[in-house]
Every structure is written in C-alpha cells, then in structure tokens.
Coordinates of C-alpha atoms in Angstrom, one line a residue:
X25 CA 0.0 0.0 0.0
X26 CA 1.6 3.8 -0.8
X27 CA 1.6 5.7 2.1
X28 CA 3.5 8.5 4.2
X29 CA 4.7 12.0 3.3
X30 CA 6.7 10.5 0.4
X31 CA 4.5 8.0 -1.3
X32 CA 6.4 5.3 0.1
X33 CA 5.5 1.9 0.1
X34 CA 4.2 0.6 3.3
X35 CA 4.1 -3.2 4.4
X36 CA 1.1 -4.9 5.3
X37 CA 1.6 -7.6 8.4
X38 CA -0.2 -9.8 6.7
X39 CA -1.3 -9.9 3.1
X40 CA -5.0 -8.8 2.0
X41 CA -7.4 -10.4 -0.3
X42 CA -8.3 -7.3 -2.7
X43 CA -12.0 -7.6 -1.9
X44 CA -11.7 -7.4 1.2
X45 CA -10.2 -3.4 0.5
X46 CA -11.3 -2.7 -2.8
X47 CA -14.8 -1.0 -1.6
X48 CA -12.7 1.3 0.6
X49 CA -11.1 3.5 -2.3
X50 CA -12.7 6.5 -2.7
X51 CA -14.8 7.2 -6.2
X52 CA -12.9 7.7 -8.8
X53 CA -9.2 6.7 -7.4
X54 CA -7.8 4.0 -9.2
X55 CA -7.1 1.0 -7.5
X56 CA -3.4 0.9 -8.7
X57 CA -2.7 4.4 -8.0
X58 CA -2.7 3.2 -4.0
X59 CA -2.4 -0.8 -3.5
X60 CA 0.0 -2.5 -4.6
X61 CA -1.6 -6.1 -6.0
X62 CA 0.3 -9.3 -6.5
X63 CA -0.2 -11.9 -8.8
X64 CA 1.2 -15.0 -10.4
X65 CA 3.7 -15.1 -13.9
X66 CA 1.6 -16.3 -16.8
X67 CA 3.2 -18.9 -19.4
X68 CA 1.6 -16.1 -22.1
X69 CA 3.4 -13.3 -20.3
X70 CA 4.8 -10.2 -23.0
X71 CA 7.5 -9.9 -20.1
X72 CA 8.6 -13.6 -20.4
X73 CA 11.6 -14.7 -21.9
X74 CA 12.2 -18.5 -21.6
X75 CA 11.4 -18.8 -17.8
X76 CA 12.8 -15.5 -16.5
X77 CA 10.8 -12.4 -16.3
X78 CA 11.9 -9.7 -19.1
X79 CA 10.4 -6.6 -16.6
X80 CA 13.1 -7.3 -13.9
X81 CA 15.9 -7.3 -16.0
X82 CA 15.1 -4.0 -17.8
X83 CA 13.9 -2.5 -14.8
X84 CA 17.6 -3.3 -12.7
X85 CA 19.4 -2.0 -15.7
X86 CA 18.1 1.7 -15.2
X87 CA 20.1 3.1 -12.4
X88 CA 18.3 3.3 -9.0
X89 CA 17.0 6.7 -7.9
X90 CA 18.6 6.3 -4.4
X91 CA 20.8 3.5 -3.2
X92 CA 18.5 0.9 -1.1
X93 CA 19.0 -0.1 2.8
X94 CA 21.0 -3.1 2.9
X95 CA 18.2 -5.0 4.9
X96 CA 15.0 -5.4 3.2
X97 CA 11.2 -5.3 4.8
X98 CA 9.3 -8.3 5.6
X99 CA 7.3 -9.6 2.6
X100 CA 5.0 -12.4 2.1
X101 CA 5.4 -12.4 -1.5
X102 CA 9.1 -13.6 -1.6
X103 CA 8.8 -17.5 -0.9
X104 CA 6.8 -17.0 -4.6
X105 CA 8.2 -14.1 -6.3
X106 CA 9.6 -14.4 -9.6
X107 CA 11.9 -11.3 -9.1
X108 CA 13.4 -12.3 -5.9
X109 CA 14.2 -15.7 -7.5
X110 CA 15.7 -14.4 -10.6
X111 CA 17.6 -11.6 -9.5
X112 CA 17.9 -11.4 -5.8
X113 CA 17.5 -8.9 -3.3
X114 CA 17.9 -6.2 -6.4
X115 CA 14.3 -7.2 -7.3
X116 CA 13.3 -6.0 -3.5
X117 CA 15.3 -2.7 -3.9
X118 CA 13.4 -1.8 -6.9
X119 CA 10.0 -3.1 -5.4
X120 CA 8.6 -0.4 -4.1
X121 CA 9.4 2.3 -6.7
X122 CA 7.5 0.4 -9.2
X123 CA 3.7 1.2 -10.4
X124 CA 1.4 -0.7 -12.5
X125 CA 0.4 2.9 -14.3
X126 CA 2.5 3.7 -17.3
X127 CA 3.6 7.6 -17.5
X128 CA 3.0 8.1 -21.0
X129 CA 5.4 11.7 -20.1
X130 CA 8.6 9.6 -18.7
X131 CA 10.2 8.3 -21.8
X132 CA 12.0 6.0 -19.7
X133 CA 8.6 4.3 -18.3
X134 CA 7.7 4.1 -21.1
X135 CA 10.6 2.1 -22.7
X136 CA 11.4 -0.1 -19.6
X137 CA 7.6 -1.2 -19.4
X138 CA 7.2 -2.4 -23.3
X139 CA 8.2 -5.2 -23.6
X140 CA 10.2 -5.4 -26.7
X141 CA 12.7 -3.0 -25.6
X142 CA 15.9 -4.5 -25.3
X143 CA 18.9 -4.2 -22.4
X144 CA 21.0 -2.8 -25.0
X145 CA 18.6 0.1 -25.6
X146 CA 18.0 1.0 -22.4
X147 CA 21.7 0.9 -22.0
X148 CA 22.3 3.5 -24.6
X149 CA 19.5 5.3 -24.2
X150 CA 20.5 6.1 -20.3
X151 CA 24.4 6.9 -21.7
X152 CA 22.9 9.5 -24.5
X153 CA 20.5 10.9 -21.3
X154 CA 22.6 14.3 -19.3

C-alpha cells in the first residue's frame, strides 16, 4: 500500500485479499494508483523470456533513484516471487518504486515497461541521457 509523506510503500503484516479493501477506495481513485496487487507469472506473459521475467531485467538495468537499505522489509510475496528468484534482493530494492500505471510523459517508463525493448537500448538510451 503507498503511504507517508513521500509516497512510500508501506508493508502490510499480513497480506490482504483485494476484496476485502477494494470498496474502501474513494470514487474515482484508481485501485493501482494506492495498492499495490500481487499476482502470479503467466506462461503467455509479454514480459517472459524463456522462464525468467523480461520486466526485472530492464527494470535493474536503469540506475536506482537512491541507493537501497542493505536490509529489506518483511514480505509475504518472496517465498513465490519471480523477481526475488531471478535476480535477488535487487528485485526488493526496486520493489517499491515500481507502479502498474505507465507515465505516457517519462520516456523512460515508457521504454522499460514495453516489452520489446531491449537491455542494449536501455543501455544506450541512459548513456545518451545528461
């Protein structure tokens, strides 16, 4: 859930079915714009490449905003989570800056969410950035 003076992400101590918050968003808030929702990787994916997850690896390539603690929070999603698996405790760094809502105004959004963008182009396309 996003919460506290900075947007931040804030942990649940124990995870949520979505009905049972859903009703208490107010009218006309978009669910994703304050919960953060979980789900499992689907063989049909866009993001899939073989059996990793494509996302993860363009989303660790772009520098991170601000370094991460060194310990991460508590989260019940780990034991399952394809990000954790493939890449390690990078994938929880990264974890809470992420958003289900596309910026159509941050080019880089926009590239590291489509799919068919490539390491290589992010890569270049962060080197060409001031």
């Amino acid at each position: 859930m996003r919460s506290g003076e900075r947007d931040q992400v804030a942990y649940l101590a124990e995870p949520v079915p979505a009905a049972d918050v859903l009703g208490s968003i107010p009218e006309g808030i978009a669910p994703n714009r304050v919960l953060r929702f979980a789900s499992h990787c689907v063989s049909d994916c866009a993001n899939r490449v073989g059996e990793a997850c494509g996302l993860i690896e363009r989303i660790t390539t772009v520098p991170a905003a601000e370094p991460g603690p060194a310990a991460v929070p508590r989260c019940h999603l780990r034991p399952h989570c394809k990000w954790w698996n493939q890449v390690g405790v990078e994938a929880c760094h990264r974890c809470p800056a992420l958003t289900t809502l596309e910026p159509r105004d941050d080019e880089l959004a926009v590239l590291v969410a489509d799919p068919a963008t490539t390491r290589e182009q992010l890569e270049s396309w962060i080197a060409a950035t001031p």
